[in-house]
Coordinates of C-alpha atoms in Angstrom, one line a residue:
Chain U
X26 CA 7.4 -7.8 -44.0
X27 CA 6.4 -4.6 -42.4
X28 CA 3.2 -5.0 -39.1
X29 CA 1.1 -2.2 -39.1
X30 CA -0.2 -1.3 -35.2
X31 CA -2.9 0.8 -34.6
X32 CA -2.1 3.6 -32.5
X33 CA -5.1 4.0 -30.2
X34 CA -7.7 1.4 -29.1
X35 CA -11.2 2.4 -30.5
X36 CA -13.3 0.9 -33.1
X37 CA -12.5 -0.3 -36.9
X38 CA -14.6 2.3 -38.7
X39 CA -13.7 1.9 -41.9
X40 CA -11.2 -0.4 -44.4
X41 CA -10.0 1.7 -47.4
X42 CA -7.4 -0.7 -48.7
X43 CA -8.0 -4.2 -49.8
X44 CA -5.4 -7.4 -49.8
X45 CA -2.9 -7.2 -53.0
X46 CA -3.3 -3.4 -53.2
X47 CA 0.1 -1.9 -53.7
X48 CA 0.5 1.5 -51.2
X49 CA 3.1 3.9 -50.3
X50 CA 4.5 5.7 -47.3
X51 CA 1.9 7.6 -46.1
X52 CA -1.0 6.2 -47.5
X53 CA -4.2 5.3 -45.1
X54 CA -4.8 2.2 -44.6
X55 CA -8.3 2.5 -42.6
X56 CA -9.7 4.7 -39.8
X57 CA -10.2 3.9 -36.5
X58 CA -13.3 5.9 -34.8
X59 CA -13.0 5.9 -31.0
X60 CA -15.0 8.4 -28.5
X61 CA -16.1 10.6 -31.6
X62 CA -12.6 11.0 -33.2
X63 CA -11.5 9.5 -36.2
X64 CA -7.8 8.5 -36.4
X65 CA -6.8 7.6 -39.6
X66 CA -3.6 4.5 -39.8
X67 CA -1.2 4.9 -42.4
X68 CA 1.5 2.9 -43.2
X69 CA 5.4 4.4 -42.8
X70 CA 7.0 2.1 -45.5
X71 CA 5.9 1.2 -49.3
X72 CA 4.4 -2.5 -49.8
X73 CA 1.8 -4.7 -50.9
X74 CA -1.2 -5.3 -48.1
X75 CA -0.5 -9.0 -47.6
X76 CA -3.3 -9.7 -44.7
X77 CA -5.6 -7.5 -42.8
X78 CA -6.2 -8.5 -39.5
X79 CA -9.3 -6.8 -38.6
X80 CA -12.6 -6.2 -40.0
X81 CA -15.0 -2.8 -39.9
X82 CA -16.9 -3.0 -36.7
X83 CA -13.8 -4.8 -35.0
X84 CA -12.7 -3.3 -31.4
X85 CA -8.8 -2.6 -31.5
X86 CA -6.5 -1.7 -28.6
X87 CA -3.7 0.4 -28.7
X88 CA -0.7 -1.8 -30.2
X89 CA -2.8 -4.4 -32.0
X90 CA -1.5 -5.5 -35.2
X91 CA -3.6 -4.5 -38.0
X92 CA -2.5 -4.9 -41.4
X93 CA 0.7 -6.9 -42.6
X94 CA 2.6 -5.6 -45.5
X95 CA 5.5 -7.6 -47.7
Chain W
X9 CA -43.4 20.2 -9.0
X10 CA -43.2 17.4 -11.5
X11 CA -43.9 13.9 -10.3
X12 CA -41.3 12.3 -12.9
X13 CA -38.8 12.8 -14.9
X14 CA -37.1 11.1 -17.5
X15 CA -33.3 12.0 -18.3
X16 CA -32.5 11.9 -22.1
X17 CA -29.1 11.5 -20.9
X18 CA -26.2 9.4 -19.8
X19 CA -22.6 9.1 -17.3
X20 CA -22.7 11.4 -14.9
X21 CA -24.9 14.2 -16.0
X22 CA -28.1 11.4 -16.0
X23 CA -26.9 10.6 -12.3
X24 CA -25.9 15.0 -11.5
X25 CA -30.1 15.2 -12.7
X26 CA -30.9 12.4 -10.5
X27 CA -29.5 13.0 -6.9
X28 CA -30.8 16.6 -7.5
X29 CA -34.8 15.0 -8.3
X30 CA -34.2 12.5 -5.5
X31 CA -34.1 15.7 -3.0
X32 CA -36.9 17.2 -5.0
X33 CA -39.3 13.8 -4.4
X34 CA -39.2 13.9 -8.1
X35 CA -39.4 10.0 -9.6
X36 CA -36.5 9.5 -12.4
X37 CA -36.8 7.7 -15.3
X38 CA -33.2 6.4 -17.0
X39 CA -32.6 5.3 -20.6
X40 CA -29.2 3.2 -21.6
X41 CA -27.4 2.0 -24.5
X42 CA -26.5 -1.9 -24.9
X43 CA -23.0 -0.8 -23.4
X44 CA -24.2 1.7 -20.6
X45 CA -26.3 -1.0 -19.1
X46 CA -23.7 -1.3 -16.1
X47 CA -23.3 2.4 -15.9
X48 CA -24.2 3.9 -12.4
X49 CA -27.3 6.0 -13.2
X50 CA -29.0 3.1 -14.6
X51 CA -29.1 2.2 -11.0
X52 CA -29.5 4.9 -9.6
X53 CA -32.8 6.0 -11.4
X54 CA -36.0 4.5 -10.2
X55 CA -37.1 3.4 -12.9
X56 CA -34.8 2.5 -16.4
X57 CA -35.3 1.6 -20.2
X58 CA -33.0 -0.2 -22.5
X59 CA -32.6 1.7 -25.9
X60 CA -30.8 -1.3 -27.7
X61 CA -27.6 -0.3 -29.9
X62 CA -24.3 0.8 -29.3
X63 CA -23.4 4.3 -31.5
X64 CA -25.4 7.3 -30.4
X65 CA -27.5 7.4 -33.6
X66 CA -28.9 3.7 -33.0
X67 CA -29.5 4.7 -29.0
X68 CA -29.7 8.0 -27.9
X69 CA -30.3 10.2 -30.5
X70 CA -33.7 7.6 -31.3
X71 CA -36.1 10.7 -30.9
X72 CA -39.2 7.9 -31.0
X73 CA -37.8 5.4 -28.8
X74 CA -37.2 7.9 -26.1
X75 CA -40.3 9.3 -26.5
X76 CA -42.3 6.1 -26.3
X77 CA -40.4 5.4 -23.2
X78 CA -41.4 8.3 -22.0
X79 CA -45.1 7.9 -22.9
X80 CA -45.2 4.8 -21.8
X81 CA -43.3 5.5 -17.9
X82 CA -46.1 8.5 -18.0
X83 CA -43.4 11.4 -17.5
X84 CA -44.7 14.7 -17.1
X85 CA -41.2 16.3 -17.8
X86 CA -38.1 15.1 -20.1
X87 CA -34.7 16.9 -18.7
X88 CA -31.9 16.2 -22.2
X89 CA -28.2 16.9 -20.0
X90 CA -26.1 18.2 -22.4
X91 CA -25.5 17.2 -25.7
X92 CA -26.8 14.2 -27.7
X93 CA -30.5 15.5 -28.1
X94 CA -30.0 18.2 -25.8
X95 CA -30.1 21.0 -28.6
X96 CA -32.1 19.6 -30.9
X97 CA -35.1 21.9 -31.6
X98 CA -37.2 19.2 -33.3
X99 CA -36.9 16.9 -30.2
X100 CA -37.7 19.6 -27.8
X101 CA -41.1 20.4 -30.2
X102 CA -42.0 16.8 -30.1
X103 CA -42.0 16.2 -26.8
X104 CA -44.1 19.7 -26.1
X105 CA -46.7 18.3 -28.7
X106 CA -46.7 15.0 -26.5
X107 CA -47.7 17.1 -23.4
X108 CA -44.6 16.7 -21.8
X109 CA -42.6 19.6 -20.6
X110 CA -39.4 19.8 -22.3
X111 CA -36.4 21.0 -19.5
X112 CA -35.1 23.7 -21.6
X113 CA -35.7 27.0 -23.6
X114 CA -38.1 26.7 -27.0
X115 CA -37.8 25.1 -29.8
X116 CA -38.1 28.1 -31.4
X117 CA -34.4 30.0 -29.6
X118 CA -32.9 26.5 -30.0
X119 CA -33.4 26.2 -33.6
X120 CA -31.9 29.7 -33.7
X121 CA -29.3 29.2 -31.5
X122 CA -28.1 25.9 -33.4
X123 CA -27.6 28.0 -36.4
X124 CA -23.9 29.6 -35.4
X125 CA -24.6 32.0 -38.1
X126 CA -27.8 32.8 -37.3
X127 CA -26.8 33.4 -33.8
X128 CA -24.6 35.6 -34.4
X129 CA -26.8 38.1 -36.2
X130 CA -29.4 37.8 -33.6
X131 CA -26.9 38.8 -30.8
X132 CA -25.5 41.8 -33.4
X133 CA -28.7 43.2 -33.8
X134 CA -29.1 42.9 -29.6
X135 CA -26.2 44.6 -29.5
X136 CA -23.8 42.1 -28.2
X137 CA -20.3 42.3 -29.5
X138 CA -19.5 39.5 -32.0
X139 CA -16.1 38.6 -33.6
X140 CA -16.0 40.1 -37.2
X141 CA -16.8 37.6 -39.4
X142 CA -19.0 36.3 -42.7
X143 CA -22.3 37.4 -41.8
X144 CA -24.2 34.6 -43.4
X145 CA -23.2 31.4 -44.0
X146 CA -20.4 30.7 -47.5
X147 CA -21.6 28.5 -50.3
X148 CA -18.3 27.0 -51.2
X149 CA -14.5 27.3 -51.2
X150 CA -14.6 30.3 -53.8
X151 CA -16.6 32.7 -51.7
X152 CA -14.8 32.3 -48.8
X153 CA -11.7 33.1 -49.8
X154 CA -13.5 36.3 -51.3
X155 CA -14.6 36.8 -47.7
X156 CA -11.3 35.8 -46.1
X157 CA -9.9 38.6 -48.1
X158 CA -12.0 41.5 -45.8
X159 CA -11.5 39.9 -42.5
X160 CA -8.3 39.1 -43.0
X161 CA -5.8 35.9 -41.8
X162 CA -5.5 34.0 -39.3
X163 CA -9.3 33.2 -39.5
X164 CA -11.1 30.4 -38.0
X165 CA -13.2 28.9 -40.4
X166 CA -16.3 27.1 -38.2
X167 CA -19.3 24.8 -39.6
X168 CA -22.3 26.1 -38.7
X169 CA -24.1 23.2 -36.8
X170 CA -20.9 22.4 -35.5
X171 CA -19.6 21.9 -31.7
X172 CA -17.0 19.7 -29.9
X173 CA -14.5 21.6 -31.8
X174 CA -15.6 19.3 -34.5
X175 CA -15.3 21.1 -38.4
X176 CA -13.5 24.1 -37.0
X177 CA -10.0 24.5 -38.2
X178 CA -7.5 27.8 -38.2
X179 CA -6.5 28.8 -41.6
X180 CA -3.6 31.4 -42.7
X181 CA -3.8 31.4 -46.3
X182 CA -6.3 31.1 -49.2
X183 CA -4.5 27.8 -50.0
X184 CA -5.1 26.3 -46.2
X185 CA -8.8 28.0 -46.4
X186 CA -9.5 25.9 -49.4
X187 CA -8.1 22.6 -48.4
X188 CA -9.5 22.8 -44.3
X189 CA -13.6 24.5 -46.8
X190 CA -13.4 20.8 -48.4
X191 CA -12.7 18.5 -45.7
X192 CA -14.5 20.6 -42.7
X193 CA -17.5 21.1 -44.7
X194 CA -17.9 16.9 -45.2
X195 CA -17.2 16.5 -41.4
X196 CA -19.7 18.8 -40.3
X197 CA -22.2 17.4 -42.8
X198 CA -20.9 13.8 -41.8
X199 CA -21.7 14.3 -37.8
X200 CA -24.0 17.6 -37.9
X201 CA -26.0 16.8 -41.1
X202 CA -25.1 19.7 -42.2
X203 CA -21.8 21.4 -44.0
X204 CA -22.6 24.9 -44.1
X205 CA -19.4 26.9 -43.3
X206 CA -19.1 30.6 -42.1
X207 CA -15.8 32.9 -41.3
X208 CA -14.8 34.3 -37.7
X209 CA -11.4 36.4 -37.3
X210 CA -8.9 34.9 -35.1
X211 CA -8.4 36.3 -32.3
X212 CA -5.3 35.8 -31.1
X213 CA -4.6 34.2 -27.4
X214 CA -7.8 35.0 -26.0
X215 CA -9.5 33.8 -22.9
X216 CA -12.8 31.5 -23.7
X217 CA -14.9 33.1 -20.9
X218 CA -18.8 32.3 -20.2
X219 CA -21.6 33.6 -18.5
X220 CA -24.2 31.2 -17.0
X221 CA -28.2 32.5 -17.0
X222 CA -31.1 31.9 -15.4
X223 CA -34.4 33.1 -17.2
X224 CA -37.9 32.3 -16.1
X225 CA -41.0 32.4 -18.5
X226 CA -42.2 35.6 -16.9
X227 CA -39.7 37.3 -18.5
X228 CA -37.2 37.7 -15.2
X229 CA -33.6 36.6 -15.7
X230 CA -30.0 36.5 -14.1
X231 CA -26.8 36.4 -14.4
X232 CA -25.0 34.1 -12.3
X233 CA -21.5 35.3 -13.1
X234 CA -18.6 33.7 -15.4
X235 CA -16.2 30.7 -15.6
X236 CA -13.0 30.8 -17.4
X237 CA -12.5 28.0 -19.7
X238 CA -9.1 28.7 -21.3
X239 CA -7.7 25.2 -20.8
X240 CA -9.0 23.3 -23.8
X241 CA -7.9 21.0 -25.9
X242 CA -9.1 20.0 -29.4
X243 CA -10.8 23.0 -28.5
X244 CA -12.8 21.0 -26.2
X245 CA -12.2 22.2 -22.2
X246 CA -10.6 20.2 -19.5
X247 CA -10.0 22.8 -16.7
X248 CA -12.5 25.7 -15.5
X249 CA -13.4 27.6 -13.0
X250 CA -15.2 30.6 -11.4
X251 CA -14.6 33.3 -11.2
X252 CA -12.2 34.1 -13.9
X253 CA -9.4 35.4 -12.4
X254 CA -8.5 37.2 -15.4
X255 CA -11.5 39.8 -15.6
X256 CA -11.7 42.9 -13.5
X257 CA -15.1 43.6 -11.8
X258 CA -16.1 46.3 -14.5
X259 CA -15.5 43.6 -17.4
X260 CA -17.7 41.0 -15.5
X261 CA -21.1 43.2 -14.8
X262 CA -20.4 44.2 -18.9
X263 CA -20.5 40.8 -19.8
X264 CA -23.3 40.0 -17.3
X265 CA -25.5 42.7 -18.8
X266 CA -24.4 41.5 -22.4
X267 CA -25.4 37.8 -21.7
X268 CA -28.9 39.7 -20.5
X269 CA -28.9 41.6 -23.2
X270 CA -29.0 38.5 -25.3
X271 CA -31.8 36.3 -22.8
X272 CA -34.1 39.6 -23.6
X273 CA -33.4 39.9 -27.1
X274 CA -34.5 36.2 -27.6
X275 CA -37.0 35.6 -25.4
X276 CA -35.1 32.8 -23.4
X277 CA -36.1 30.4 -20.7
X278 CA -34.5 28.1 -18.4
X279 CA -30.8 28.0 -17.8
X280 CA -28.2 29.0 -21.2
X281 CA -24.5 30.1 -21.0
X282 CA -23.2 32.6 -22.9
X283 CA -19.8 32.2 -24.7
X284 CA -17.6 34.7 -25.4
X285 CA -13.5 35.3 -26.2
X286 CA -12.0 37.5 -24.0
X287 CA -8.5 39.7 -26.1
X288 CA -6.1 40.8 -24.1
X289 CA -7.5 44.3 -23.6
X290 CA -10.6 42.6 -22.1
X291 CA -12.8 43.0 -25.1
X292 CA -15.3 40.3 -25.3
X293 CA -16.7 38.9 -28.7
X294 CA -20.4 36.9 -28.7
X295 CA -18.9 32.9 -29.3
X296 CA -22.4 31.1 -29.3
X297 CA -24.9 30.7 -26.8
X298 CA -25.6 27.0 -25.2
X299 CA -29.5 26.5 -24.9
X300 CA -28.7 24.0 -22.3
X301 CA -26.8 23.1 -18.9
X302 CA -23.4 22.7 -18.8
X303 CA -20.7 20.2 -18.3
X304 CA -18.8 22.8 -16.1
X305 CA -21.6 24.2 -14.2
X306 CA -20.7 22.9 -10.7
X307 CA -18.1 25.9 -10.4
X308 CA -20.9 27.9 -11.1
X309 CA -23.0 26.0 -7.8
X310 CA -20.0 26.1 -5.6
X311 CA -19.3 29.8 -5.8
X312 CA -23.1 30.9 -5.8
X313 CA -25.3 27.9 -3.9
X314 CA -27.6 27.3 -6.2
X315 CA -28.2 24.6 -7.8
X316 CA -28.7 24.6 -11.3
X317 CA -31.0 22.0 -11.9
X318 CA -33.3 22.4 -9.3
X319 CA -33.8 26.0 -10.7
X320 CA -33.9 24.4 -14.5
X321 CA -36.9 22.2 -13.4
X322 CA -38.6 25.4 -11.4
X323 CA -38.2 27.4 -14.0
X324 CA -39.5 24.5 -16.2
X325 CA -42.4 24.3 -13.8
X326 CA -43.6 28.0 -14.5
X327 CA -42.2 29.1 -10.7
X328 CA -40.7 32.4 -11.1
X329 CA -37.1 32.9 -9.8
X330 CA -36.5 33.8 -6.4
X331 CA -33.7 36.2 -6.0
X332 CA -33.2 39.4 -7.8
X333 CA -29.7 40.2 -9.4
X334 CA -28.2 42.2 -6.3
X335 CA -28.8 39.7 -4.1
X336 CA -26.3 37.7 -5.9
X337 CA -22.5 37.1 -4.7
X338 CA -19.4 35.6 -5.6
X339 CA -18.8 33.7 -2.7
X340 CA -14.9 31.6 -2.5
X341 CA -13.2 30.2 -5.7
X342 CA -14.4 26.7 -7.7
X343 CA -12.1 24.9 -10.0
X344 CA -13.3 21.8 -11.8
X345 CA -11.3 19.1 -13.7
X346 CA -12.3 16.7 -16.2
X347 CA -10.8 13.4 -16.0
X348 CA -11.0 11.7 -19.8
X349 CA -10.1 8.3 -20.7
X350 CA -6.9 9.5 -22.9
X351 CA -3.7 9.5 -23.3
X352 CA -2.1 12.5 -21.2
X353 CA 0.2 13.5 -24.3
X354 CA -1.4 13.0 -27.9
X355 CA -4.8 13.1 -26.0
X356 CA -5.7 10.2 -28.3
X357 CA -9.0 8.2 -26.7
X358 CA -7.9 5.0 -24.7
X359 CA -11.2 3.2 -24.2
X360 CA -11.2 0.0 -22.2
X361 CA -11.4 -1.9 -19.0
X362 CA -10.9 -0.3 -15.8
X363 CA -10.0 -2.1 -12.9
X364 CA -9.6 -0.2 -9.7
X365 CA -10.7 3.7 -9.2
X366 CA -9.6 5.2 -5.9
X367 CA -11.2 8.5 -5.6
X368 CA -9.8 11.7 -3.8
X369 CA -12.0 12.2 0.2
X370 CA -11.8 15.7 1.9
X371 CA -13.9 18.9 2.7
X372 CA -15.1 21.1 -0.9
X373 CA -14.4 17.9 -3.1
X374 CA -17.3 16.8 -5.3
X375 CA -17.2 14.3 -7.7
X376 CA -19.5 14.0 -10.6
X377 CA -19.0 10.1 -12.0
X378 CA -20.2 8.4 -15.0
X379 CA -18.0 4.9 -14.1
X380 CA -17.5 2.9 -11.0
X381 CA -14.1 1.5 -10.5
X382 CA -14.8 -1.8 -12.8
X383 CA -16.1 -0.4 -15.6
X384 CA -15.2 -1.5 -19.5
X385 CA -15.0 2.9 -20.8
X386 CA -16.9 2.2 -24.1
X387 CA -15.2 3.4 -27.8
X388 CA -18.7 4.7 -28.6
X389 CA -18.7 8.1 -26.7
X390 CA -17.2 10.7 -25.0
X391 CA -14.1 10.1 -23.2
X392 CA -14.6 11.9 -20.1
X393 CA -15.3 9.2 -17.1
X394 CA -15.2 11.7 -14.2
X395 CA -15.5 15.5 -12.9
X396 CA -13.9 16.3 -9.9
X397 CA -14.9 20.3 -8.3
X398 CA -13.1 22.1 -5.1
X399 CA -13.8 24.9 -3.6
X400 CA -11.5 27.5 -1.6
X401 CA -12.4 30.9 -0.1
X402 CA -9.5 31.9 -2.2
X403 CA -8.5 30.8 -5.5
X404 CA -5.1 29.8 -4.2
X405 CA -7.0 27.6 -1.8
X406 CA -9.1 25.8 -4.2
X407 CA -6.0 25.0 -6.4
X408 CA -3.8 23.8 -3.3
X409 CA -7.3 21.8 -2.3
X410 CA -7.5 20.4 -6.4
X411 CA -3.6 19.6 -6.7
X412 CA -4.1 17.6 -3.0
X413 CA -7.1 15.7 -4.7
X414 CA -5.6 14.8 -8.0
X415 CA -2.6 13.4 -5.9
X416 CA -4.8 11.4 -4.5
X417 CA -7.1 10.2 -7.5
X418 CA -6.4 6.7 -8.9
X419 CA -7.9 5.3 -12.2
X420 CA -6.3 1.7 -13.4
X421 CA -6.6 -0.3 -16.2
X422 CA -7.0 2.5 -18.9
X423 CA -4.6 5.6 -19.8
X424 CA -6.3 9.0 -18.2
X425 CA -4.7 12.4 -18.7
X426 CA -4.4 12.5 -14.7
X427 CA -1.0 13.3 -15.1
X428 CA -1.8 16.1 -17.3
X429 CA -4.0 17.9 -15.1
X430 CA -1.5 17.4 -12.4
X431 CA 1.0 19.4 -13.7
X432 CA -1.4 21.8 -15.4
X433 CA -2.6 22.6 -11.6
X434 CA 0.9 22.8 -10.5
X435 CA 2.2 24.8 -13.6
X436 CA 3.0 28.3 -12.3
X437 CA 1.3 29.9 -15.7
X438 CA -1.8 28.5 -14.4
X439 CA -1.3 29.4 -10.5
X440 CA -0.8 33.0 -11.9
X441 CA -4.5 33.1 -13.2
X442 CA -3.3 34.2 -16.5
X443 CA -4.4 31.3 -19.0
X444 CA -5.1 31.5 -22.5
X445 CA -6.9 29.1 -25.0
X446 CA -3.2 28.4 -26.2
X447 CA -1.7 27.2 -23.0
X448 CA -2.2 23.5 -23.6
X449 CA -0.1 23.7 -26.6
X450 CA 2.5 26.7 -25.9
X451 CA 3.4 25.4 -22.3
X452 CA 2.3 22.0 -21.6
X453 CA 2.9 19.9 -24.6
X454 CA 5.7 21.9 -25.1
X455 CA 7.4 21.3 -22.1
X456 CA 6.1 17.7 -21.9
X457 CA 8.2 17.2 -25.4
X458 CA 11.3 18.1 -23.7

């Protein structure tokens, strides 16, 4: 089971996985919008997206988990 | 002189307009967001609106709810700051057809000043120096490359409408050209509403170097000298000042008369800045012109006395300008920080809740703030929080007085790139006056990864 964090506090802009989807290394999970930049978070390891733990709209901070991966 | 004005703004530019109207007897007039309701011009302004909504486009950039505010508070002028609707040329043309002055040049040199292409063949047929580049715009990925191929790599490839630094991206190949056309042409067309794309060549270290003008609507304008703004990042800036201590005389009074050349050339009025890259040689190349005030023009206050607004809302007034061009000196050295809400290294945003500011007290140090030392630093806008200015009769002074201030300056609760601007102040690059737009990267986050 892998956490993924988000790397900057800002905004959930957008969700571009869904639960059950299989990714890879690399892959974008969703973007984070914060102070007119758009960070994309990927995930480092291959995995299925067991649980996302925010929704668009949703205010992150640097560190908060936001996706879990098996 | 106007009896009230209403600030299409917010942070500290909104509350920089208001102290300057509060001298002038002037009545203010504040909009906000849902989140800038605490914000310190709110307060500050005699009078203040909600807008509603959080992002920019549901608050700010609301062309009719700002005007019915305005209507409604029975403004006779509408002052826009800097960006958001600053540079809009429809806004400015609707508020004119409201009978409302509009604190800027015409819609008319805005509209052609927004169009970076555009631009640049109005200042080539002025005969302003611009980089070599596509001289209109490309229609996809195919014919820039066909361009790339006569200018020659490294190119910048540049939207447009763009700005911020936002769809501009340094290419070296046709390969890199075609992948940075795709995904800078949907940015620019995301935020600008607009993905047209031209080609500039690169030019390699140069100094970003501007000249601020003054123009009045009788046709008499001025130069009010440059500021160098080589230390960017993202290609946005975070330290200037004035004078550049890179240009000799001879170079600034060419530039001065080219930044005149271009007021003439398009009729302008009100206060603009004129961007250009500075080579090594000193040759300057047209960048784009800013049909507004800037963030950095307190330098240009401190090392001339004016200030710029009250002339913007003369000038705005019909009064023409009071000094002729050799009555104007350089007087000391002005160097201005801008304190963002970021982290010092990736300069990634860190919004979020402050909870103590202690700010910097001594002779020739000015703050400009958009927080007080409590305030949640919203996700929806730009990071900076905070200007701070000195000034020295010598540009050694006004560092020494800038490195004594940020020693001083205390933001808690969020990450701030403080620490970078301390040791970009104390880097001896910097104290040797001989920075380029590449210094963030080459020395500071170089050195900072060792």
């Amino acid at each position: 089971m892998t956490e993924v964090k988000a790397n900057m506090a800002g905004s959930v802009w957008k969700i571009v996985v869904t639960e059950g989807d299989e990714v890879t290394s690399g892959q974008d999970l969703l973007i984070l919008e914060s102070m007119k930049m758009e960070i994309p978070i990927a995930t480092d390891d291959d995995g299925t997206v067991k649980e996302l733990k925010v929704k668009e709209g949703d205010f992150v901070n640097e560190g908060d988990v936001v996706a879990i991966l098996e | 002189m106007f009896s009230k004005l209403l600030i299409a703004n917010r942070g500290e530019i909104a509350s920089r307009i208001i102290r300057t109207c509060k001298r002038l007897n002037i009545q203010t007039v504040a909009i906000y967001s849902e989140p800038d309701e605490d914000s310190p011009y709110v307060k500050e302004a005699d009078e203040a609106y909600p807008l509603g909504g959080s992002r920019v486009h549901e608050s700010y950039l609301q062309v009719d709810k700002v005007l019915d505010i305005a209507k409604n508070a029975n403004v006779d002028a509408i002052h826009p700051g800097y960006g958001l609707l600053s540079e809009n040329a429809d806004f400015a043309e609707r508020i004119q057809s409201e009978g409302i002055t509009f604190v800027g040049p015409t819609s008319d040199v805005i509209r052609s000043m927004g169009s970076k292409v555009e631009a640049r063949s109005t200042m080539k047929r002025a005969g302003v120096p611009v980089i070599p580049g596509t001289s209109s715009s490309t229609k996809d990925a195919d014919a820039a490359i066909e361009a790339a191929s006569d200018i020659g790599y490294p190119i910048m490839l540049k939207a447009s409408a763009g700005g911020g630094g936002i769809g501009m991206q340094v290419v070296n190949n046709d390969e890199e050209l075609r992948k940075a056309y795709e995904s800078n042409a949907k940015r620019a067309q995301m935020f600008f509403g607009d993905g047209t794309m031209f080609l500039e060549k690169k030019i390699i270290n140069p100094h970003h170097i501007e000249i601020q003008v003054l123009a009045d609507q009788k046709g008499n304008a001025l130069y009010l000298f440059e500021r160098e703004c080589s230390v960017q990042r993202r290609h946005q800036k975070v330290v200037e000042e004035a004078p550049s201590p890179f240009i000799s005389e001879q170079t600034r009074e060419k530039m001065g008369e080219a930044a005149l050349k271009a007021v003439r050339a398009l009729g302008y009025q009100n206060a603009g800045t004129v961007e250009f890259l500075v080579d090594e040689n000193q040759h300057f190349y047209f960048l784009e012109m800013n049909t507004r005030l800037q963030v950095e023009h307190p330098v240009t206050e401190e090392i001339t006395g004016f200030d710029l607004v009250e002339e913007q809302l003369r000038i705005a007034h019909g009064e023409t300008l009071r000094y002729k061009q050799s009555e104007l000196t350089i007087h000391g050295h002005a160097i201005e920080v801008r304190v963002y809400a970021e982290d010092p290294k990736t300069f990634y945003p860190a919004p979020g809740q402050m909870t103590d500011m202690q700010l910097p007290v001594g002779d020739h140090i000015r703050h400009e703030l958009a927080v007080h030392s409590k305030s949640f630093v919203s996700p929806f806008y730009d990071p900076m929080i905070a200007k701070c200015i000195t000034w020295g009769e010598t540009r050694e002074d006004a560092i020494e007085r800038m490195s004594y201030a940020l020693s001083q300056y205390e933001v808690e609760g969020i990450k701030t790139n403080l620490p970078m601007l301390r040791t970009v102040l104390n880097h001896d690059i910097f104290k040797q006056g001989n920075i380029t737009t590449s210094f963030v990267e080459e020395h500071y986050l170089k050195e900072e990864a060792k």
